PDB file of N, CA and C in Angstrom:
ATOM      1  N   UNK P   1     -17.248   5.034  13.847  1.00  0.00           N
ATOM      2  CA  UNK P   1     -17.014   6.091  12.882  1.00  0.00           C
ATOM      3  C   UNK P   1     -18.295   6.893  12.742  1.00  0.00           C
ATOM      4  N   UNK P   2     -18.716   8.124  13.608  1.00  0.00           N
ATOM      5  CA  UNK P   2     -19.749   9.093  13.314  1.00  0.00           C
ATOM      6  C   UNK P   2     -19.209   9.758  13.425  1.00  0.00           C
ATOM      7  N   UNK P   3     -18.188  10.491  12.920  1.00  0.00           N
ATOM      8  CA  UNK P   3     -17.762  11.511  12.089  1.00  0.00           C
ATOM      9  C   UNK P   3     -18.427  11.882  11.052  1.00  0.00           C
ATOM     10  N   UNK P   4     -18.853  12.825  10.652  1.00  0.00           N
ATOM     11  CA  UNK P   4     -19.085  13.317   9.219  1.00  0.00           C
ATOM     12  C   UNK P   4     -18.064  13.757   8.456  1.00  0.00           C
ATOM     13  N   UNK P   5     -17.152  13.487   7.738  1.00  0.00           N
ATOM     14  CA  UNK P   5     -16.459  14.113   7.190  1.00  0.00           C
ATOM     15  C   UNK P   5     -16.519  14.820   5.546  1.00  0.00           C
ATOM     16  N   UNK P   6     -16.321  15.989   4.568  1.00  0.00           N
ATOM     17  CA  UNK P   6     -16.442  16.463   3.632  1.00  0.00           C
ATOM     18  C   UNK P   6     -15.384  15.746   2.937  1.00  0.00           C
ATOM     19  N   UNK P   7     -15.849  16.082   1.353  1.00  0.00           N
ATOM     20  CA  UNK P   7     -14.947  15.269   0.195  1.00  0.00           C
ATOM     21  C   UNK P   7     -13.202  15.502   0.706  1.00  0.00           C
ATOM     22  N   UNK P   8     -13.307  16.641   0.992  1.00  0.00           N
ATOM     23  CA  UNK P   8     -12.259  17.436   1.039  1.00  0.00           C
ATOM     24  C   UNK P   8     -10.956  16.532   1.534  1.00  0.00           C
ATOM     25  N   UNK P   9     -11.289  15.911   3.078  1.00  0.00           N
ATOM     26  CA  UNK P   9     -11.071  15.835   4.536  1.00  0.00           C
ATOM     27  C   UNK P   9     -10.873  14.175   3.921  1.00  0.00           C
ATOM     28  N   UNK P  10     -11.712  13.899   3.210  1.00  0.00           N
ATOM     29  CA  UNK P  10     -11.913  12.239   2.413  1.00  0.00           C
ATOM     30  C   UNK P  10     -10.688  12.093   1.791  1.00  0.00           C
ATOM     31  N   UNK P  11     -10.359  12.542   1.213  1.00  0.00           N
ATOM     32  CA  UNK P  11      -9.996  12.627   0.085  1.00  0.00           C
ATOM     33  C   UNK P  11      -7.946  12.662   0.790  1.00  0.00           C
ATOM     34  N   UNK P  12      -7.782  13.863   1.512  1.00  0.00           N
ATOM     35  CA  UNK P  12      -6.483  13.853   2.299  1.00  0.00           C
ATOM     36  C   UNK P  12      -6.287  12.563   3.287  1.00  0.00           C
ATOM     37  N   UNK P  13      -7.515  11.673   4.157  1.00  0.00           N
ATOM     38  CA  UNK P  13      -7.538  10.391   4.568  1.00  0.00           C
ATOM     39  C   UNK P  13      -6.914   9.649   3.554  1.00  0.00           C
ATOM     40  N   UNK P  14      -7.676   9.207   2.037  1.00  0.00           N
ATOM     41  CA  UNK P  14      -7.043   8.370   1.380  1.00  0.00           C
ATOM     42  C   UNK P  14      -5.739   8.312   0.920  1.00  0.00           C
ATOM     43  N   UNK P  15      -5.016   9.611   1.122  1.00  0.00           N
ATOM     44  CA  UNK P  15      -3.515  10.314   0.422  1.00  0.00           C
ATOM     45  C   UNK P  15      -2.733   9.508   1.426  1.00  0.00           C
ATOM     46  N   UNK P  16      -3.505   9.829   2.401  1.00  0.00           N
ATOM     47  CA  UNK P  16      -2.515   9.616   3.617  1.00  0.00           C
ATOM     48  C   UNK P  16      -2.329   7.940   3.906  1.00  0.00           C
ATOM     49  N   UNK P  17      -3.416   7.437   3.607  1.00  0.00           N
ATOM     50  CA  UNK P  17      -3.622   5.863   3.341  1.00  0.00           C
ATOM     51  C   UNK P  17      -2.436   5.616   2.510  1.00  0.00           C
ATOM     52  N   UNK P  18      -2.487   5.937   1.565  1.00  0.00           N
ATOM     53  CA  UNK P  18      -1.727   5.782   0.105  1.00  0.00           C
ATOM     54  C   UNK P  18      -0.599   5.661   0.786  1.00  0.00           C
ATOM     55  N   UNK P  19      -0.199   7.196   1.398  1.00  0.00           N
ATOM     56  CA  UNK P  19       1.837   7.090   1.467  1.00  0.00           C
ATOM     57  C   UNK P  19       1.854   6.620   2.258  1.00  0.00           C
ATOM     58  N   UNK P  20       1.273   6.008   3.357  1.00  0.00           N
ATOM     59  CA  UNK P  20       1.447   4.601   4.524  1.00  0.00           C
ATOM     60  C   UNK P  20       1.871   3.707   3.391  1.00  0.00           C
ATOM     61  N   UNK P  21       1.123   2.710   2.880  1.00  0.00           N
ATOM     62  CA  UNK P  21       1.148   2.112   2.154  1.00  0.00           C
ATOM     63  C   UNK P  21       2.045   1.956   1.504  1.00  0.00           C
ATOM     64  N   UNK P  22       2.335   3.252   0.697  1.00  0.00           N
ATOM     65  CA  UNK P  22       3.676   3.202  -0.472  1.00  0.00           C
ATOM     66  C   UNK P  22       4.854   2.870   0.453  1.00  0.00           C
ATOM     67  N   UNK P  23       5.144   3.623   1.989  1.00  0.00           N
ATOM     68  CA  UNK P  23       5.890   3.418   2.580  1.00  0.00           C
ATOM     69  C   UNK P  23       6.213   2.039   2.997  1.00  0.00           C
ATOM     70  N   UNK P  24       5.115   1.178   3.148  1.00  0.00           N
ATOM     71  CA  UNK P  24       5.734  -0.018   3.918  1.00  0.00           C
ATOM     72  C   UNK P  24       5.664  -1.384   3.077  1.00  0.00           C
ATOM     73  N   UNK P  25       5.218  -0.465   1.427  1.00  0.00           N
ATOM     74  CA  UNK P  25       5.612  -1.734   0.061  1.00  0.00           C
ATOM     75  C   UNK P  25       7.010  -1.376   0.276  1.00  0.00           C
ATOM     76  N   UNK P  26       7.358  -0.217   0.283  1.00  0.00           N
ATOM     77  CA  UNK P  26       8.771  -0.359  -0.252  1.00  0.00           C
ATOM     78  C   UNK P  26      10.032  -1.046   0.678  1.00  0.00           C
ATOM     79  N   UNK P  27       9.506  -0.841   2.083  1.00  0.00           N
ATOM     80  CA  UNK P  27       9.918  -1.355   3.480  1.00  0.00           C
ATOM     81  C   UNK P  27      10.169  -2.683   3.416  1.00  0.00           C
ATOM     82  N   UNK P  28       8.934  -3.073   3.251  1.00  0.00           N
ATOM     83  CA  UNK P  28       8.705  -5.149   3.117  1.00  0.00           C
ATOM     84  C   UNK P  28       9.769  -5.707   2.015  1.00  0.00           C
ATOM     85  N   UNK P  29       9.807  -4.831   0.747  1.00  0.00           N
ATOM     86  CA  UNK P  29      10.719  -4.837  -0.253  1.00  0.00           C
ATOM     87  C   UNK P  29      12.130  -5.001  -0.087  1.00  0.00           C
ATOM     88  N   UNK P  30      12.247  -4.424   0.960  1.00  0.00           N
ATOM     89  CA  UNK P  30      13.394  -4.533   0.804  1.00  0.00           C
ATOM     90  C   UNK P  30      13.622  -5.311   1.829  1.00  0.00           C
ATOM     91  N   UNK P  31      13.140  -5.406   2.841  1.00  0.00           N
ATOM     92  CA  UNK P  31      13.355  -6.698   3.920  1.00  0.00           C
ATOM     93  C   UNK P  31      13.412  -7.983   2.799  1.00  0.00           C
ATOM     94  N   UNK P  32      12.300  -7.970   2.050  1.00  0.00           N
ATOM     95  CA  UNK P  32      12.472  -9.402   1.489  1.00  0.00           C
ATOM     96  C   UNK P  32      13.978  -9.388   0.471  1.00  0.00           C
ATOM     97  N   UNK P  33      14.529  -8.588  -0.125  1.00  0.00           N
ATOM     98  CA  UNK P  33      15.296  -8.341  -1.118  1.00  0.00           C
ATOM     99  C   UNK P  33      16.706  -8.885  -0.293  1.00  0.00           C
ATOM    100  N   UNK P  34      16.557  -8.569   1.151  1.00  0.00           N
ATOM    101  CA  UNK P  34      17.449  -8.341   1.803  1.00  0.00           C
ATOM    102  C   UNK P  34      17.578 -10.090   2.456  1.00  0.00           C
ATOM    103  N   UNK P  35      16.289 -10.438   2.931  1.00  0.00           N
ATOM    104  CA  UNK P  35      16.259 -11.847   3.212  1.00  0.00           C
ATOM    105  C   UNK P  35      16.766 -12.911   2.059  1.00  0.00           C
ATOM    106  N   UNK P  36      16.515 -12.899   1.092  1.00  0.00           N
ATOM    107  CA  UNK P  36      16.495 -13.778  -0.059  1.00  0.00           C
ATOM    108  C   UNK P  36      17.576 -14.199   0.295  1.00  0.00           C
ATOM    109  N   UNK P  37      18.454 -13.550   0.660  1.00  0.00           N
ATOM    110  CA  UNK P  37      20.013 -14.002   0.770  1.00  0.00           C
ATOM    111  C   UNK P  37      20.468 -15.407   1.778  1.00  0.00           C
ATOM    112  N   UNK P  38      19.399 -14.719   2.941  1.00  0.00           N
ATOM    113  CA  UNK P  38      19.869 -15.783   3.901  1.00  0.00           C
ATOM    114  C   UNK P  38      18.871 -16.505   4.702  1.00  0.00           C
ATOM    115  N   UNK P  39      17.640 -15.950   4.108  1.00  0.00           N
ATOM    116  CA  UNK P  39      16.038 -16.915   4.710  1.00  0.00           C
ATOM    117  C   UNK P  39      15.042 -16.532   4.356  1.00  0.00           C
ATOM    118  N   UNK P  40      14.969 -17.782   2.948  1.00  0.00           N
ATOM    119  CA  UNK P  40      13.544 -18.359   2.488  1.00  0.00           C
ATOM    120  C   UNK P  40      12.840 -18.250   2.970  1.00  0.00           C
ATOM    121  N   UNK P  41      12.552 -18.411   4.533  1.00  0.00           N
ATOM    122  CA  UNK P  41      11.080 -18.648   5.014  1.00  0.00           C
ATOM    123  C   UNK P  41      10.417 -16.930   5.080  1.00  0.00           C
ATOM    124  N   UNK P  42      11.461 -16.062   5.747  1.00  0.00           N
ATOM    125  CA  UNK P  42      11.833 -14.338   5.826  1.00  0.00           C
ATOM    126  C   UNK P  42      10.954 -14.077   4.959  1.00  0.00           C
ATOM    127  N   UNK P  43      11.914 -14.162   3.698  1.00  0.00           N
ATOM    128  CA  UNK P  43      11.743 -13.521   2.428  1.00  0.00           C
ATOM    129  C   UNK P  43      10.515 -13.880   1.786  1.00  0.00           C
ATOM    130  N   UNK P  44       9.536 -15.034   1.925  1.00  0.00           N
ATOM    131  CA  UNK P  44       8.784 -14.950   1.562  1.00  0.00           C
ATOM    132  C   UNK P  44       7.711 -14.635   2.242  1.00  0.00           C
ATOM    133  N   UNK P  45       7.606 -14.204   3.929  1.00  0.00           N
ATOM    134  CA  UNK P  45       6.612 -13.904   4.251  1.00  0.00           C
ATOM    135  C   UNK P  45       7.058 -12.381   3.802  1.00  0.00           C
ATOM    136  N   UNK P  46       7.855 -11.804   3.601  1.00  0.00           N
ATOM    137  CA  UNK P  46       8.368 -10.336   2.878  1.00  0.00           C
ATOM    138  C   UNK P  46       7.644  -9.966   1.888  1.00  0.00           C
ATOM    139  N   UNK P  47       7.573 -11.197   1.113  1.00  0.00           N
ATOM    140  CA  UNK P  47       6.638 -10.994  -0.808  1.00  0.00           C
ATOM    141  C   UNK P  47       5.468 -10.803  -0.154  1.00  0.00           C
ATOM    142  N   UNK P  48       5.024 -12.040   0.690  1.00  0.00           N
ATOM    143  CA  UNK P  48       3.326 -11.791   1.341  1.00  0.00           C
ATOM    144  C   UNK P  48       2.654 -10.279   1.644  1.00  0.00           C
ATOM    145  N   UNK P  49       3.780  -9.911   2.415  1.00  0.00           N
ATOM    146  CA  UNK P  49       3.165  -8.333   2.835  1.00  0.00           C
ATOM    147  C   UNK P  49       3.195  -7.771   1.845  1.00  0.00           C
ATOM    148  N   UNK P  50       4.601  -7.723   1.052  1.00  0.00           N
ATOM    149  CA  UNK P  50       4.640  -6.302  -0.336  1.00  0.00           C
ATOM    150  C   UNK P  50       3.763  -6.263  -0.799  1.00  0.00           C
ATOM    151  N   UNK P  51       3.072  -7.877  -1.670  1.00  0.00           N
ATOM    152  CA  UNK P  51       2.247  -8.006  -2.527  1.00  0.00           C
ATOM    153  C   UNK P  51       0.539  -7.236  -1.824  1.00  0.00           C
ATOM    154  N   UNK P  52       0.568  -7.811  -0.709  1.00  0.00           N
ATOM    155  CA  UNK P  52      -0.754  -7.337   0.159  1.00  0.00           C
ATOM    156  C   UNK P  52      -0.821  -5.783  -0.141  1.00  0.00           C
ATOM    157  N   UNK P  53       0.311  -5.015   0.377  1.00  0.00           N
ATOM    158  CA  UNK P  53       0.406  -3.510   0.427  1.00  0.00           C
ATOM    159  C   UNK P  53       0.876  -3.120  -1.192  1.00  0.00           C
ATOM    160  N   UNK P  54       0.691  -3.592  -2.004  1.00  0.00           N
ATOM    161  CA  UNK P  54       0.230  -3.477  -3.490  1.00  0.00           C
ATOM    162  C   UNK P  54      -0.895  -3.116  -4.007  1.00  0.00           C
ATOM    163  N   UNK P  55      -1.418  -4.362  -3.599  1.00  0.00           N
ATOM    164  CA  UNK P  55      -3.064  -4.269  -3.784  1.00  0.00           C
ATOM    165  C   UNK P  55      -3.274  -2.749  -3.219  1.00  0.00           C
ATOM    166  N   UNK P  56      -3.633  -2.471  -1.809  1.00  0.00           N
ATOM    167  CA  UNK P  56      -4.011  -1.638  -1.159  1.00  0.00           C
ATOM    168  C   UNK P  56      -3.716  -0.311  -1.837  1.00  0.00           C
ATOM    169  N   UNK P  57      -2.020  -0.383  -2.344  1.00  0.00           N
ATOM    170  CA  UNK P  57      -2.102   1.322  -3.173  1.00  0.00           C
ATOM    171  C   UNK P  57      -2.746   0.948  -4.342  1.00  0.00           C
ATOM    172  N   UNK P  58      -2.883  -0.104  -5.116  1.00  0.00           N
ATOM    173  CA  UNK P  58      -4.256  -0.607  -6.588  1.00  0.00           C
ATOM    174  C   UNK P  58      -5.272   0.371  -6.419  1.00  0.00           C
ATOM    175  N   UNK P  59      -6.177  -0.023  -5.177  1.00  0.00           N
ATOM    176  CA  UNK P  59      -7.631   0.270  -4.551  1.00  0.00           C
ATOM    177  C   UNK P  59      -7.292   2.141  -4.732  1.00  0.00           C
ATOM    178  N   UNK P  60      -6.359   2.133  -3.442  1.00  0.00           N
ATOM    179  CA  UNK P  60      -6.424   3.689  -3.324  1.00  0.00           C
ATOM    180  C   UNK P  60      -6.356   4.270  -4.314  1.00  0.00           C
ATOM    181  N   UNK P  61      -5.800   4.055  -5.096  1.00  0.00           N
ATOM    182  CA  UNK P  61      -5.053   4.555  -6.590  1.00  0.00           C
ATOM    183  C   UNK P  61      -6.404   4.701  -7.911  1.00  0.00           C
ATOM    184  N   UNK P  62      -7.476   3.251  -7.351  1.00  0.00           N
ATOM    185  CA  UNK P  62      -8.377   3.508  -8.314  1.00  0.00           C
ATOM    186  C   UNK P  62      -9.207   4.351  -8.038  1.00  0.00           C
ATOM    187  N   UNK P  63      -9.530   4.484  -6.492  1.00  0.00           N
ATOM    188  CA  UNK P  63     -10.508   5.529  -5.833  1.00  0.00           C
ATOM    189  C   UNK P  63     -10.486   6.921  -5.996  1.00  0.00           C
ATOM    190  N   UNK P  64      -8.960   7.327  -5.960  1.00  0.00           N
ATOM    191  CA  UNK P  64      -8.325   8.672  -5.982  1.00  0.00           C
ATOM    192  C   UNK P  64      -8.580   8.943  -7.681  1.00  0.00           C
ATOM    193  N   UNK P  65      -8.059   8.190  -8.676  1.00  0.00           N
ATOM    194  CA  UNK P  65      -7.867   7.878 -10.244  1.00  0.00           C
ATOM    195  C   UNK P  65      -8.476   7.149 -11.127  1.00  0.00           C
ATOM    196  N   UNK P  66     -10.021   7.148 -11.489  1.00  0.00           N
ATOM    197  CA  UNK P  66     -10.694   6.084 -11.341  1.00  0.00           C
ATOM    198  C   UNK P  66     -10.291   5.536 -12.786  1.00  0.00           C
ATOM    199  N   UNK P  67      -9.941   4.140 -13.106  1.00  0.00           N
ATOM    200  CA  UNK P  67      -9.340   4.211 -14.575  1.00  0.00           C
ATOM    201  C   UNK P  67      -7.900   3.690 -14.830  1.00  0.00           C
ATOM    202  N   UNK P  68      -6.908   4.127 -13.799  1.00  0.00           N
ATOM    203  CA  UNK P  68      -5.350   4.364 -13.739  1.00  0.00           C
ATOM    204  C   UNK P  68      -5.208   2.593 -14.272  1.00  0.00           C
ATOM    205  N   UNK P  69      -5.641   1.795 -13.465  1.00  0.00           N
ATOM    206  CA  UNK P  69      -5.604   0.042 -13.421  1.00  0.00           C
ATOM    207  C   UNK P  69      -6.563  -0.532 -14.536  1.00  0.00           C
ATOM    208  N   UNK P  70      -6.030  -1.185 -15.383  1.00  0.00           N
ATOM    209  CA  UNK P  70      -7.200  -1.790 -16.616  1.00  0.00           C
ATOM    210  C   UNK P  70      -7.983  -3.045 -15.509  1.00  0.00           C
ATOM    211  N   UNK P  71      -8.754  -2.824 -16.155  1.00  0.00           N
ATOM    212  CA  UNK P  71     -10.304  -4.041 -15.409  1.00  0.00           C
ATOM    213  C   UNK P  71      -9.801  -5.351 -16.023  1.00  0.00           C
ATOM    214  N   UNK P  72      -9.187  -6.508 -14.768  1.00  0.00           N
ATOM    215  CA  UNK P  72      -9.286  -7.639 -15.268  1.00  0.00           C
ATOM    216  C   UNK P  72     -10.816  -8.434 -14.997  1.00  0.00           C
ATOM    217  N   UNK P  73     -10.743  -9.544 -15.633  1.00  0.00           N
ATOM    218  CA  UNK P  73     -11.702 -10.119 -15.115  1.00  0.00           C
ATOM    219  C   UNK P  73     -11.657 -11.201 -16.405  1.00  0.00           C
TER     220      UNK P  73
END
């Protein structure tokens, strides 16, 4: 990565991060929604990913929104 890139150019990267993301929580979602029915083992590597690609729009979401997520700890 020696690119230089401006806020600008940053900033449309992370968007674009984001609706990946949003896209393939909602994807996994429904694979798992869809597995539950007929395989446990499916469906829960299904939760594994959603939950993973959760987090990931969290991050983006705080980067883009700094604030949006209350601070656990």
């Amino acid at each position: 990565m020696t690119d230089v890139v401006d806020s600008d150019e940053l900033l449309r990267r992370i968007q674009r991060a984001r609706a990946f993301a949003a896209r393939e929580e909602r994807e996994w979602r429904a694979r798992g929604e869809e597995a539950a029915r007929t395989d446990p083992r499916a469906a829960g590597e299904a939760k594994t990913r959603r939950v993973a690609y959760e987090v990931v729009l969290e991050v983006l979401d705080e980067i883009v929104r700094p604030g949006k997520h209350p601070v656990q700890g």
